XYZ file of C-alpha atoms in Angstrom:
623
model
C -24.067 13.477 -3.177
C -20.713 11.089 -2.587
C -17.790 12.526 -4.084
C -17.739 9.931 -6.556
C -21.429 10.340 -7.923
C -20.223 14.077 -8.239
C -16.923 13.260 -10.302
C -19.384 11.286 -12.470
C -21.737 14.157 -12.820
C -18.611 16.070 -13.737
C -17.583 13.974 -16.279
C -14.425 13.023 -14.974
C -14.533 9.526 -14.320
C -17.414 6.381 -15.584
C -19.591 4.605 -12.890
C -17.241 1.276 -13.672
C -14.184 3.506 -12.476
C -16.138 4.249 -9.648
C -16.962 0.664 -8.629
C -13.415 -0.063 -9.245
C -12.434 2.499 -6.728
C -14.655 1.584 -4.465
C -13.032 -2.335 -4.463
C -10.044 -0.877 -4.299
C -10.907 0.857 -1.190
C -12.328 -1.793 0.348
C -9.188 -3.878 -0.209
C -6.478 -1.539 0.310
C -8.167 1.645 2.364
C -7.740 5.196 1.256
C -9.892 8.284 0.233
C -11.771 7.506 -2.810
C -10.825 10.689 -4.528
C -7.104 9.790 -4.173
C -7.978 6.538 -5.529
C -10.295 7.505 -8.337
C -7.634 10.210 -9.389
C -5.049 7.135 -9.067
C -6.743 4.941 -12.075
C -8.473 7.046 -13.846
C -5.393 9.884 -14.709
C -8.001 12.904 -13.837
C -5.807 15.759 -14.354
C -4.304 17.378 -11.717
C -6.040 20.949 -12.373
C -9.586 19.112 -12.908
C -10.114 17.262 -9.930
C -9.259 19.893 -7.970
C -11.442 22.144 -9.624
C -13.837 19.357 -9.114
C -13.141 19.666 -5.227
C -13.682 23.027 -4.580
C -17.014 22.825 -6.093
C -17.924 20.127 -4.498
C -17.148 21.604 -1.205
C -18.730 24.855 -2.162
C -15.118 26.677 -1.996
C -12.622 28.959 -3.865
C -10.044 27.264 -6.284
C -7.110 29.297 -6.348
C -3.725 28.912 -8.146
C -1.020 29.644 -6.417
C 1.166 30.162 -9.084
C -0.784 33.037 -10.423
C -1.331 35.183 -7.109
C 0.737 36.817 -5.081
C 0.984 35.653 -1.321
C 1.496 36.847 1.611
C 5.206 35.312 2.542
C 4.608 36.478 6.485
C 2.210 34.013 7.381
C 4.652 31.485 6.755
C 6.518 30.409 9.635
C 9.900 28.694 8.312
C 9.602 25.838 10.996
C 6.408 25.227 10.069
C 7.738 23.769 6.376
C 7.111 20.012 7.564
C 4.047 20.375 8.962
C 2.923 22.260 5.476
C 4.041 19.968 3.210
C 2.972 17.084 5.315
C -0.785 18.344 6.456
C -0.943 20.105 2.395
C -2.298 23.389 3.821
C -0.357 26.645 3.683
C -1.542 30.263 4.624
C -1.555 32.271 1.507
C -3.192 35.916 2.418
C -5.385 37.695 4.857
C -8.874 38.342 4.215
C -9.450 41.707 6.783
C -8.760 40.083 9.937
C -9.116 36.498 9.040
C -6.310 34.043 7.071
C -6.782 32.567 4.256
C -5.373 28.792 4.114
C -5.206 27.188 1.000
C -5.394 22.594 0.935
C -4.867 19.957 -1.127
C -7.239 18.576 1.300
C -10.147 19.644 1.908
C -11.781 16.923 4.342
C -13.838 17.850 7.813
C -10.153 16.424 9.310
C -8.161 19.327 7.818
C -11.011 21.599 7.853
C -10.483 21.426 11.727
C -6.725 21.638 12.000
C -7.449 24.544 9.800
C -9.631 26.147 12.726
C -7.531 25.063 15.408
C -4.615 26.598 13.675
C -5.547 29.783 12.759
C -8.741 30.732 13.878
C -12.737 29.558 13.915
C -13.356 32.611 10.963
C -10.210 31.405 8.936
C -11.072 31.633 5.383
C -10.723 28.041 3.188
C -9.921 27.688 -0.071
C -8.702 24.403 -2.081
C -5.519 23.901 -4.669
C -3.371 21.687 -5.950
C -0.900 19.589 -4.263
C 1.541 20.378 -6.477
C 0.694 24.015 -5.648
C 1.782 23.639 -2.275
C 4.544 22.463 -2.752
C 5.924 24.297 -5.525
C 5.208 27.628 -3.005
C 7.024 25.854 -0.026
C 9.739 25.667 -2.705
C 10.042 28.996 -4.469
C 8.997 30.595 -0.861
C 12.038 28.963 1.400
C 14.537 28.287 -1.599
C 17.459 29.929 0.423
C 16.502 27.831 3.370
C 16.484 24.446 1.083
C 19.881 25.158 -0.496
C 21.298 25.816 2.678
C 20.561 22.856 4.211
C 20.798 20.661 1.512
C 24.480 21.212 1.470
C 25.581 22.576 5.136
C 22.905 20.519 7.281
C 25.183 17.848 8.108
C 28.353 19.933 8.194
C 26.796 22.120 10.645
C 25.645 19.518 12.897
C 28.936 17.523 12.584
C 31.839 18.772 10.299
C 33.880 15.595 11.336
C 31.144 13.314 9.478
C 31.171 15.787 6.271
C 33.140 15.566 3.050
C 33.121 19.258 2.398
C 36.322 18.678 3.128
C 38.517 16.004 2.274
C 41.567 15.741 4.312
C 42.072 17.210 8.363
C 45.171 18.490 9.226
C 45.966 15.744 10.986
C 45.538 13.299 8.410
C 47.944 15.759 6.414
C 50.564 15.579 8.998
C 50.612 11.925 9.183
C 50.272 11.433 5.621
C 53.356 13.986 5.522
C 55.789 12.186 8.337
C 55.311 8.914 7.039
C 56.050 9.872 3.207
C 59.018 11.770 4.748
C 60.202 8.507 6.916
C 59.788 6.272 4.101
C 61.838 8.145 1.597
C 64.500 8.936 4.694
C 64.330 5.162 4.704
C 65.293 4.676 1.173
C 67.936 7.051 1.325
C 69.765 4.921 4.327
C 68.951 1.380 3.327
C 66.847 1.374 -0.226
C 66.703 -2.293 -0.156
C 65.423 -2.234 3.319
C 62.918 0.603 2.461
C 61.354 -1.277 -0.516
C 61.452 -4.447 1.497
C 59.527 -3.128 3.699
C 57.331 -1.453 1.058
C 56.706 -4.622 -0.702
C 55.626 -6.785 2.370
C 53.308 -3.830 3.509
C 51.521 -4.532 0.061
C 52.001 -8.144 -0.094
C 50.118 -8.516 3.420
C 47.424 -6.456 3.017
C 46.080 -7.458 0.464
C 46.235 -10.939 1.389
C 44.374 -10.060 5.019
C 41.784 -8.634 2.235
C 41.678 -11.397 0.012
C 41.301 -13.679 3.206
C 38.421 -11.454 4.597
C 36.293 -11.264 1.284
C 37.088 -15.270 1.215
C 35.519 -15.514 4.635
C 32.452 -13.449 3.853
C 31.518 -15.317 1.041
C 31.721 -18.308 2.968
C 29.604 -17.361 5.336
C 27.553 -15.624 2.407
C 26.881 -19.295 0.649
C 25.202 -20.679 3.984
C 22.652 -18.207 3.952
C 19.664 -19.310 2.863
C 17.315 -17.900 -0.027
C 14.637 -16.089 1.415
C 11.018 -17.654 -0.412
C 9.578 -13.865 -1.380
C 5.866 -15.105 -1.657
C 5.677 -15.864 1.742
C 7.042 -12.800 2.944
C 4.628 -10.548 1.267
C 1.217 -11.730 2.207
C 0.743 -8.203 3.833
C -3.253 -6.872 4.661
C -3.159 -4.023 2.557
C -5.105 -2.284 4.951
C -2.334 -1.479 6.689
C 0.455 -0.489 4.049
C 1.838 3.482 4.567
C 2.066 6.010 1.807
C 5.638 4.672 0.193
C 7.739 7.647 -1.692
C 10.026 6.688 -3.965
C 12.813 9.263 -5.073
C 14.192 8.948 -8.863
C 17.440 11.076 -9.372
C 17.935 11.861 -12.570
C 20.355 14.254 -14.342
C 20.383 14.648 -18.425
C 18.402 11.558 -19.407
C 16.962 10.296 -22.744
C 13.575 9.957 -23.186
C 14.108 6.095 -24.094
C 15.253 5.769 -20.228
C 12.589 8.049 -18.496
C 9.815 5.916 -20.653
C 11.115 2.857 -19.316
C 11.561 4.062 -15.583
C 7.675 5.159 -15.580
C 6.633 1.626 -17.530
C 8.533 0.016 -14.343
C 7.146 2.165 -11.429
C 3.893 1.782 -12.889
C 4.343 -2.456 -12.587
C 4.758 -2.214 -8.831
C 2.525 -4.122 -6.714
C 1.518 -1.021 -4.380
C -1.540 0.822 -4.234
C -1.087 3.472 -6.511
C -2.711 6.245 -3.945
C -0.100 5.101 -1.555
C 2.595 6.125 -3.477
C 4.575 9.119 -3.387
C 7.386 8.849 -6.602
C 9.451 11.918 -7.268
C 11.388 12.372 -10.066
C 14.113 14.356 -8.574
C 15.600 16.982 -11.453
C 17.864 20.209 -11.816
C 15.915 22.902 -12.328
C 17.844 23.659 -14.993
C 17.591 20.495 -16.576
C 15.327 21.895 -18.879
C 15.080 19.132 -21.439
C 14.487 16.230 -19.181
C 11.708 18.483 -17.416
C 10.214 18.737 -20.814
C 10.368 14.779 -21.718
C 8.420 13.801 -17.983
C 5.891 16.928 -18.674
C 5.364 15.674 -22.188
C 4.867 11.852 -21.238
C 1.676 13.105 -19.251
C 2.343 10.935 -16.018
C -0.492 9.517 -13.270
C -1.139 12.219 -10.824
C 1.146 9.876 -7.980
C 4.321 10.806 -9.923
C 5.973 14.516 -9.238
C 8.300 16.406 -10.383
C 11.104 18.009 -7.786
C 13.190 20.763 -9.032
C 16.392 21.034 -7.230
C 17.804 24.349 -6.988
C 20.561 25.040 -8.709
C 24.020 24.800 -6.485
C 27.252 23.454 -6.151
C 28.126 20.498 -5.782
C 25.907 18.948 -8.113
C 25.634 15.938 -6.888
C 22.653 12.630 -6.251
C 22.905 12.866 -2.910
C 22.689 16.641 -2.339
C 19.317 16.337 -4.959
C 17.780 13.544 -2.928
C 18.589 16.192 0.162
C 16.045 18.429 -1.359
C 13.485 15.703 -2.704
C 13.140 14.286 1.136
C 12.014 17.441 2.660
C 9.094 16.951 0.699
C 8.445 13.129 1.110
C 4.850 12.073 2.212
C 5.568 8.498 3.198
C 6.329 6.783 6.323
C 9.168 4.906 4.323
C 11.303 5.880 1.670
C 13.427 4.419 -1.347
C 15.843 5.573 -4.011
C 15.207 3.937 -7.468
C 17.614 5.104 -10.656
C 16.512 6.176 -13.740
C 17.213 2.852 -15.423
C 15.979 0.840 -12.674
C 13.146 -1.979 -12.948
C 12.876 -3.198 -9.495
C 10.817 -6.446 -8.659
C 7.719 -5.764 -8.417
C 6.854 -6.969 -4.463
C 9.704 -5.010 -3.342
C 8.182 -2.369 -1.776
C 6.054 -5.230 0.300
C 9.032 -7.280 0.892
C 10.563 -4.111 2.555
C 8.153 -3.150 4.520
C 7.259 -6.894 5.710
C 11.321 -6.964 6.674
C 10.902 -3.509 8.602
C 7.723 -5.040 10.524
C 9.851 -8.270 11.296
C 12.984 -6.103 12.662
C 13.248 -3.711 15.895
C 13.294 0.027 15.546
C 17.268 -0.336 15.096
C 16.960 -1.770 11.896
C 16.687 1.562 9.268
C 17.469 0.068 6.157
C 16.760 -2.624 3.782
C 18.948 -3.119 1.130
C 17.473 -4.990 -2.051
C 20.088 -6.965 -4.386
C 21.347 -5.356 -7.456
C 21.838 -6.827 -11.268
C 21.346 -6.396 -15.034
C 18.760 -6.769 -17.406
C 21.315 -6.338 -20.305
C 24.146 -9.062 -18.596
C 24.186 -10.569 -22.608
C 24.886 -7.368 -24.551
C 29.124 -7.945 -24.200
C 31.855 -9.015 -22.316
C 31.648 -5.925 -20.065
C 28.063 -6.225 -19.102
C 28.967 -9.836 -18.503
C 31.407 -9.333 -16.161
C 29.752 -6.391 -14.250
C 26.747 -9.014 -14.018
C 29.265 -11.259 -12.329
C 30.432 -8.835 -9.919
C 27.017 -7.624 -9.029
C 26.241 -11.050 -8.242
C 29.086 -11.867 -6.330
C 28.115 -8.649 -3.762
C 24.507 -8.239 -3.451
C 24.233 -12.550 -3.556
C 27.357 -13.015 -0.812
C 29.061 -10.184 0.164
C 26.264 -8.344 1.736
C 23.999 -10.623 3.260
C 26.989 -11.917 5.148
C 28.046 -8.195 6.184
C 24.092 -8.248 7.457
C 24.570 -11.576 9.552
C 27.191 -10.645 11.236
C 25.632 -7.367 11.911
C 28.573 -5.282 10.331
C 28.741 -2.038 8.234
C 27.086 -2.401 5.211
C 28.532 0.282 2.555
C 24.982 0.209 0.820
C 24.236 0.354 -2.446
C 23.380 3.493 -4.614
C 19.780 2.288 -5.033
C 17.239 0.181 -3.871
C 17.668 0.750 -0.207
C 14.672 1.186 1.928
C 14.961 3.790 4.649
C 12.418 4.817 7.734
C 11.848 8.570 6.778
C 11.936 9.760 10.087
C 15.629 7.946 10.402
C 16.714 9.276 7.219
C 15.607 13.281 8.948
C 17.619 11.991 11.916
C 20.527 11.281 10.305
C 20.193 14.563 8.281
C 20.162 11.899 5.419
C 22.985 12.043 3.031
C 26.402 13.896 2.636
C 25.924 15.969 -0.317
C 29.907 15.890 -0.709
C 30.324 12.161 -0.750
C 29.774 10.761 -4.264
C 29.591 7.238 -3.096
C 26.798 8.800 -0.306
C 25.354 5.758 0.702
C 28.528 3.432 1.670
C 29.081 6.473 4.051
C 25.288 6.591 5.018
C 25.921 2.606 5.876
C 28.800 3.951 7.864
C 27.599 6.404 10.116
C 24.282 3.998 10.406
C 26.553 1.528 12.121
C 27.910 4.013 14.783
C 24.980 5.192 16.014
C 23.891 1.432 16.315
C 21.031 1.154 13.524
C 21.273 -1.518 11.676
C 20.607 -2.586 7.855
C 19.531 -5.561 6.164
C 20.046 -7.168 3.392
C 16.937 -9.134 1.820
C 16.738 -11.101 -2.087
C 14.866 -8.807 -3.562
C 16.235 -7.711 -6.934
C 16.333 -4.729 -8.789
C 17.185 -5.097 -12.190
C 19.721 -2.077 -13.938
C 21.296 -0.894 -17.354
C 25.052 -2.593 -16.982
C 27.224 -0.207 -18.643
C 28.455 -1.929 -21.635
C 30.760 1.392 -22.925
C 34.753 1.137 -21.174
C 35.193 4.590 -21.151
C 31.471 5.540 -19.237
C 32.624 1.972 -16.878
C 35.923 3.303 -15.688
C 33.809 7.143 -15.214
C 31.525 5.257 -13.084
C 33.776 3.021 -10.953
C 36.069 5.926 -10.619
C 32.936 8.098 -8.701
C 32.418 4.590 -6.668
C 35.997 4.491 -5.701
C 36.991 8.093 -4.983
C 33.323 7.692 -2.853
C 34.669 4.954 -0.547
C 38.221 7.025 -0.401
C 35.794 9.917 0.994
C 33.925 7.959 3.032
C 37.464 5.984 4.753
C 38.959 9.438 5.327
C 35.804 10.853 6.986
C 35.375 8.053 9.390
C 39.380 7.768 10.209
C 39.767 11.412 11.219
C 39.254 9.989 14.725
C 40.172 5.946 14.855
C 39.991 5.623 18.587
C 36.266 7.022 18.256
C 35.294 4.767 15.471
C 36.743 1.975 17.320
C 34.384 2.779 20.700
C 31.947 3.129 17.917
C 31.987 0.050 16.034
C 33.899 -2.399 18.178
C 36.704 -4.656 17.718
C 34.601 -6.273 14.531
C 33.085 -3.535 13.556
C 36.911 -1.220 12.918
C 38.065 -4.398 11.505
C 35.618 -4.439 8.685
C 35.526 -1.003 8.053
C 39.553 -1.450 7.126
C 39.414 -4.495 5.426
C 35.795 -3.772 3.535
C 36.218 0.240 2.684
C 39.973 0.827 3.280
C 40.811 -2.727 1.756
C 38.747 -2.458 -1.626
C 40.154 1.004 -2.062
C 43.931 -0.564 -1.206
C 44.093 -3.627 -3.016
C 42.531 -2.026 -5.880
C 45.826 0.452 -6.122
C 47.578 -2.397 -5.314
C 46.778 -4.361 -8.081
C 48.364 -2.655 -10.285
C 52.220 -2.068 -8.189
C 52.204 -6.147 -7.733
C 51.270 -7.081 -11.617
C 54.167 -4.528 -12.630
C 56.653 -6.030 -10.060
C 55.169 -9.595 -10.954
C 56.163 -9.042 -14.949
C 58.985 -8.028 -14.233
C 60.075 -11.005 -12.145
C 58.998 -12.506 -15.848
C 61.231 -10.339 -17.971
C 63.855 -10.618 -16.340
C 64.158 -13.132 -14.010
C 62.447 -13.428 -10.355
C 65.953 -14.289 -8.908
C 67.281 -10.816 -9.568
C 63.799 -9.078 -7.475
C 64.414 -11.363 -4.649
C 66.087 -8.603 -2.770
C 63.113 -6.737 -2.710
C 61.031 -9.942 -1.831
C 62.633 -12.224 0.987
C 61.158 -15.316 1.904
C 58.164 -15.512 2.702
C 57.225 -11.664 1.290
C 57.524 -13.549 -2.263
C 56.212 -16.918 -1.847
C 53.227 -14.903 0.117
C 52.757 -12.622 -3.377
C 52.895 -15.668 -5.486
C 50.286 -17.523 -3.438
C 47.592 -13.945 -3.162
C 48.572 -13.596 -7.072
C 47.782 -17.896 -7.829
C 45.973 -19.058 -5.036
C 43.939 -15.790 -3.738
C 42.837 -14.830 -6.898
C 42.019 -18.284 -8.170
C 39.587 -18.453 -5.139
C 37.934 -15.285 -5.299
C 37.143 -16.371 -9.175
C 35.941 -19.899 -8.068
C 33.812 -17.792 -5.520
C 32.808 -15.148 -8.465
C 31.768 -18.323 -10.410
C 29.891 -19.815 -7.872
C 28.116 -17.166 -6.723
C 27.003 -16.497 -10.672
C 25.852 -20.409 -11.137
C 23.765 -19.963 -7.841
C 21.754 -17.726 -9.734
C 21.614 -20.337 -12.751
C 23.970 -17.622 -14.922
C 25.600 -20.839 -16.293
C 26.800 -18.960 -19.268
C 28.771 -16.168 -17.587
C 30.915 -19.010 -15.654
C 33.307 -19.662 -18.202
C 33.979 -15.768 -18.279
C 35.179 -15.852 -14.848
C 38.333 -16.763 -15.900
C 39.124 -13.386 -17.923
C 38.485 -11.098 -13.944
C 41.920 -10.235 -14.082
C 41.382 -8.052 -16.914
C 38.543 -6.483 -15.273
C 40.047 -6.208 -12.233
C 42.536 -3.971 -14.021
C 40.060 -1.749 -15.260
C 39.094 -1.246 -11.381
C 42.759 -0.184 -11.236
C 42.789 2.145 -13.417
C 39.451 3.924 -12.448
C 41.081 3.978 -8.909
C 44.398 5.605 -9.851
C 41.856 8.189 -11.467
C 39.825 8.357 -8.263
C 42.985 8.843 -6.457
C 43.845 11.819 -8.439
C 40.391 13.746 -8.734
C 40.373 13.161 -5.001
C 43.504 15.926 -4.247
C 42.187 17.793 -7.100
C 37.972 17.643 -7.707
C 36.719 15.239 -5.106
C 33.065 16.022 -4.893
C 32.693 16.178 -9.023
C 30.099 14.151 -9.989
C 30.493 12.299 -13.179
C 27.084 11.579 -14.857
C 26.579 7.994 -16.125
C 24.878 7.797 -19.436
C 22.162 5.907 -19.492
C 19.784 4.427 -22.524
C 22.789 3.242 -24.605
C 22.127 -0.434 -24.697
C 20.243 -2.528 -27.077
C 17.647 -2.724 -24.784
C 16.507 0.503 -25.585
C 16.576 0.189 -29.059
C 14.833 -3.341 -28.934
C 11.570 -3.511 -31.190
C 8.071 -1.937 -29.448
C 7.118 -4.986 -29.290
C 9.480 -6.123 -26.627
C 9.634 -2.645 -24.151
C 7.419 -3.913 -21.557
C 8.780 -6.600 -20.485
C 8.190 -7.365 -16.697
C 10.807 -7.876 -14.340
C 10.273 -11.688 -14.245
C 10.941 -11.708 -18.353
C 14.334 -9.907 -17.732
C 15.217 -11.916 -14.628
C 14.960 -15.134 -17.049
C 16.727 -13.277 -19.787
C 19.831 -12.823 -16.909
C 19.505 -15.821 -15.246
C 19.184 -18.406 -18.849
């Protein structure tokens, strides 16, 4: 009998589900039981069950015996979790090896493995890796957080400042306030032109990428994803999440579930601290298709995304991975588009980095001006930083990897809480390369100050990690990246971080030119330090808002324009969420400050209106 006309036998699944399957199959490829257990939501423990007997074997839960830890070889763990066998006990002279499956393929790895007489017996997928997981916990935490410190402390933010960086940071403090004491107009002179110039060689460089950003064309998506589906790989997807509502984890699901992949292809993992309790309780309740997982992260410090994405990767199944938030509603071709881009590049390309914006742009002036910004990087910034084949600090979410690159690279510094700008980084210097591509994902804009400035003070203190760790040795960064290459880093990483501090220093010197006259500050400012300040405070800024506006009416956001001309004010709040970077970095640096998520109206928006696809919201941002 065919494994389907058994399942039917069993009750588990209807002869239409079957000849639904079976078109699937044809279309896409795949073992019918995956796909049957796909679209028909067969419980995990059933079909299973409903293996073993059709293969004449033992079930056996793992969770409920007790196995035999010294058959387990600890560098074996990939080859477990990717194969879904693991030894669990001897029978008299023979091992017992328990699968997820059971196929004449793994029956003979089985026998090749561990013997002709070995003993087979089926479970659950989950099963297996739940035991890899309680069996090598010690191993996981360990490497989770001193992988990458072991293999290269000088690329780790374990810690944040060298001894070298102290002693420079100490001799120039000390010359500049000897300098004061001789000649303080000279010192503050000098001061004051230091600021004035830099951020003007910023402003000038962010002017020049967004030129360069505005003569890239749009990509037409339609074209690029006419892929024989045949061919696609098993896709994981990892989903961090920390403390969320059940509002926000209903949505995420609704939004995997709309992506145009074949579900048995897809690997999601919603990543969660073990003790998390209560969000482990609202994705058990919500009874999710077999394809999504929960991953338990042990409990360690620091508790951070990256160091929880760490963990989930060990355990991914697909060729290619991706990192989705909770709150995220990504496009639904994306995965296609990312994979077509990957088949387009060379094997130096191991990342694709999907654009970012907001489903909830409308909800107030602080969504509508996070909207803007978002636009501004993902539309201009970064596809320019991908021409000209420069360091791209990537984005939090939505960026494709190659898994194997991401096990390379021992994936992501579980000290850095902007990981992926340093992921970008070290990317460049070993001569990968990332690319930036129009697919959007659509996010929850946070539309609270208070939960804004927490966030942008995690992104800022992230690239103030990330600038330290790759300046501990300039002349090897410069070999590393080249002439360009060290020139972006400072202007793009060092410069956002710098003018953003700076911001701040030159409005406070600026009103007080105001207050009490600009003649009596002229010592401090000599021609052309002041006529320079005036033009990055008139002129510079004036640009990067015509930029910020036409980057926003590109997208056909024509109601956002007008609110261009209120940046300053936001550009202030960046200020202050830097100053408070600056200060958790000498004092918490790797504290991870959760975002709340599921507070805007979307959430509370009639049933009616939940399930919205990613087109509706794109035409509720973009009219």
């Amino acid at each position: 009998m065919q494994i389907g006309d058994f399942l039917v036998s069993k009750g588990l699944v209807t002869t239409e589900q079957i000849q639904e399957a079976l078109n699937r199959q044809k279309k896409t490829g795949g073992r019918l039981g995956e796909i049957l257990q796909a679209i028909a939501g067969i419980r995990s423990l059933d079909y299973y069950n409903a293996l073993s007997c059709y293969f004449n074997l033992e079930f056996v839960d793992l969770t409920r015996i007790q196995m035999d830890t010294t058959l387990l070889t600890e560098g074996d763990r990939p080859f477990y979790s990717r194969e879904l066998v693991l030894p669990i006990m001897r029978d008299g002279e023979n091992v017992v090896v328990a699968t997820a499956d059971p196929s004449e393929t793994t029956f003979s790895l089985i026998r090749a493995r561990w013997g002709e007489n070995a003993k087979i017996v089926v479970t659950a997928k989950f099963d297996i890796f739940f035991a890899l997981q309680k069996i090598f916990a010690n191993n996981y935490s360990h490497e989770i957080v001193a992988e990458l410190y072991e293999k290269d402390s000088s690329k780790s933010a374990a810690k944040t400042f060298t001894r070298g960086q102290m002693s420079a940071a100490a001799i120039t403090i000390a010359a500049f306030a000897l300098l004061l004491y001789v000649s303080y107009p000279t010192g503050m002179i000098i001061f004051n032109a230091f600021l004035t110039f830099s951020v003007s060689f910023v402003l000038l460089y962010k002017f020049i990428l967004s030129a360069i950003g505005f003569t890239i064309p749009v990509a037409h998506k339609k074209e690029q994803t006419k892929l024989d589906e045949q061919t696609l790989p098993m896709y994981t997807i990892l989903v961090p999440m920390l403390r969320e509502k059940r509002v926000t984890v209903e949505h995420l699901a609704e939004n995997l579930k709309l992506l145009d992949y074949p579900t048995h292809k897809l690997d999601i993992k919603l990543v969660l601290e073990s003790d998390d309790t209560d969000t482990i309780e609202i994705v058990k309740d919500l009874k999710l298709p077999p394809y999504f997982e929960i991953v338990r992260v042990p409990v360690s410090e620091p508790r951070t995304k990256p160091k929880a994405c760490n963990y989930a990767v060990k355990f991914a199944r697909g060729e290619f991975v991706t990192i989705y938030d909770a709150e995220d509603k990504p496009d639904p071709d994306q995965l296609k588009l990312a994979l077509m881009t990957f088949r387009q590049g060379d094997e130096r390309l191991a990342c694709v980095q999907c654009a970012l914006n907001y489903y909830n742009s409308k909800e107030n002036w602080l969504t509508r001006m996070f909207t803007t910004e978002y636009t501004f990087w993902f539309d201009l910034m970064l596809p320019a930083l991908s021409r000209l084949n420069l360091p791209i600090p990537l984005g939090g979410t939505s960026n494709h990897f190659r898994t194997a690159f991401l096990k390379e690279m021992v994936a992501w510094d579980p000290f850095n809480v902007t990981e992926d700008a340093d992921l970008g980084t070290r990317m460049s210097r070993l001569k990968y390369r990332s690319q930036a591509v129009t697919s959007t994902t659509y996010e929850e804009a946070n539309c609270r100050t208070i939960n804004w400035i927490k966030q942008r003070t995690r992104w800022i203190k992230g690239y103030m990690q990330t600038y330290l760790v790759h300046m501990r040795n300039p002349i090897k960064l410069f070999r590393d990246l080249g002439p360009k290459g060290f020139m972006s880093f400072q202007l793009f990483i060092g410069g956002t971080v710098f003018s953003n501090l700076a911001n701040i220093i030159l409005l406070v010197i600026f009103t007080l030119g105001l207050l009490i006259g600009h003649d009596k500050i002229s010592v401090l400012f000599p021609s052309p330090t002041m006529e320079l300040a005036y033009l990055n405070l008139l002129v510079g800024n004036l640009l990067l808002m015509l930029l910020n506006a036409m980057a926003i009416w590109r997208r056909r956001m024509y109601s956002l324009v007008p609110l261009v001309l209120t940046v300053p004010v936001y550009w202030f709040l960046a200020s202050v969420a830097s100053y408070r970077a600056l200060h958790q970095l000498f004092f918490n640096p790797s504290r991870w400050e959760k975002t709340e998520h599921g507070i805007s109206k979307v959430f509370i928006e009639p049933a009616s209106n939940k399930h919205r696809t990613a087109e509706d919201m794109a035409k509720n941002v973009l009219h």
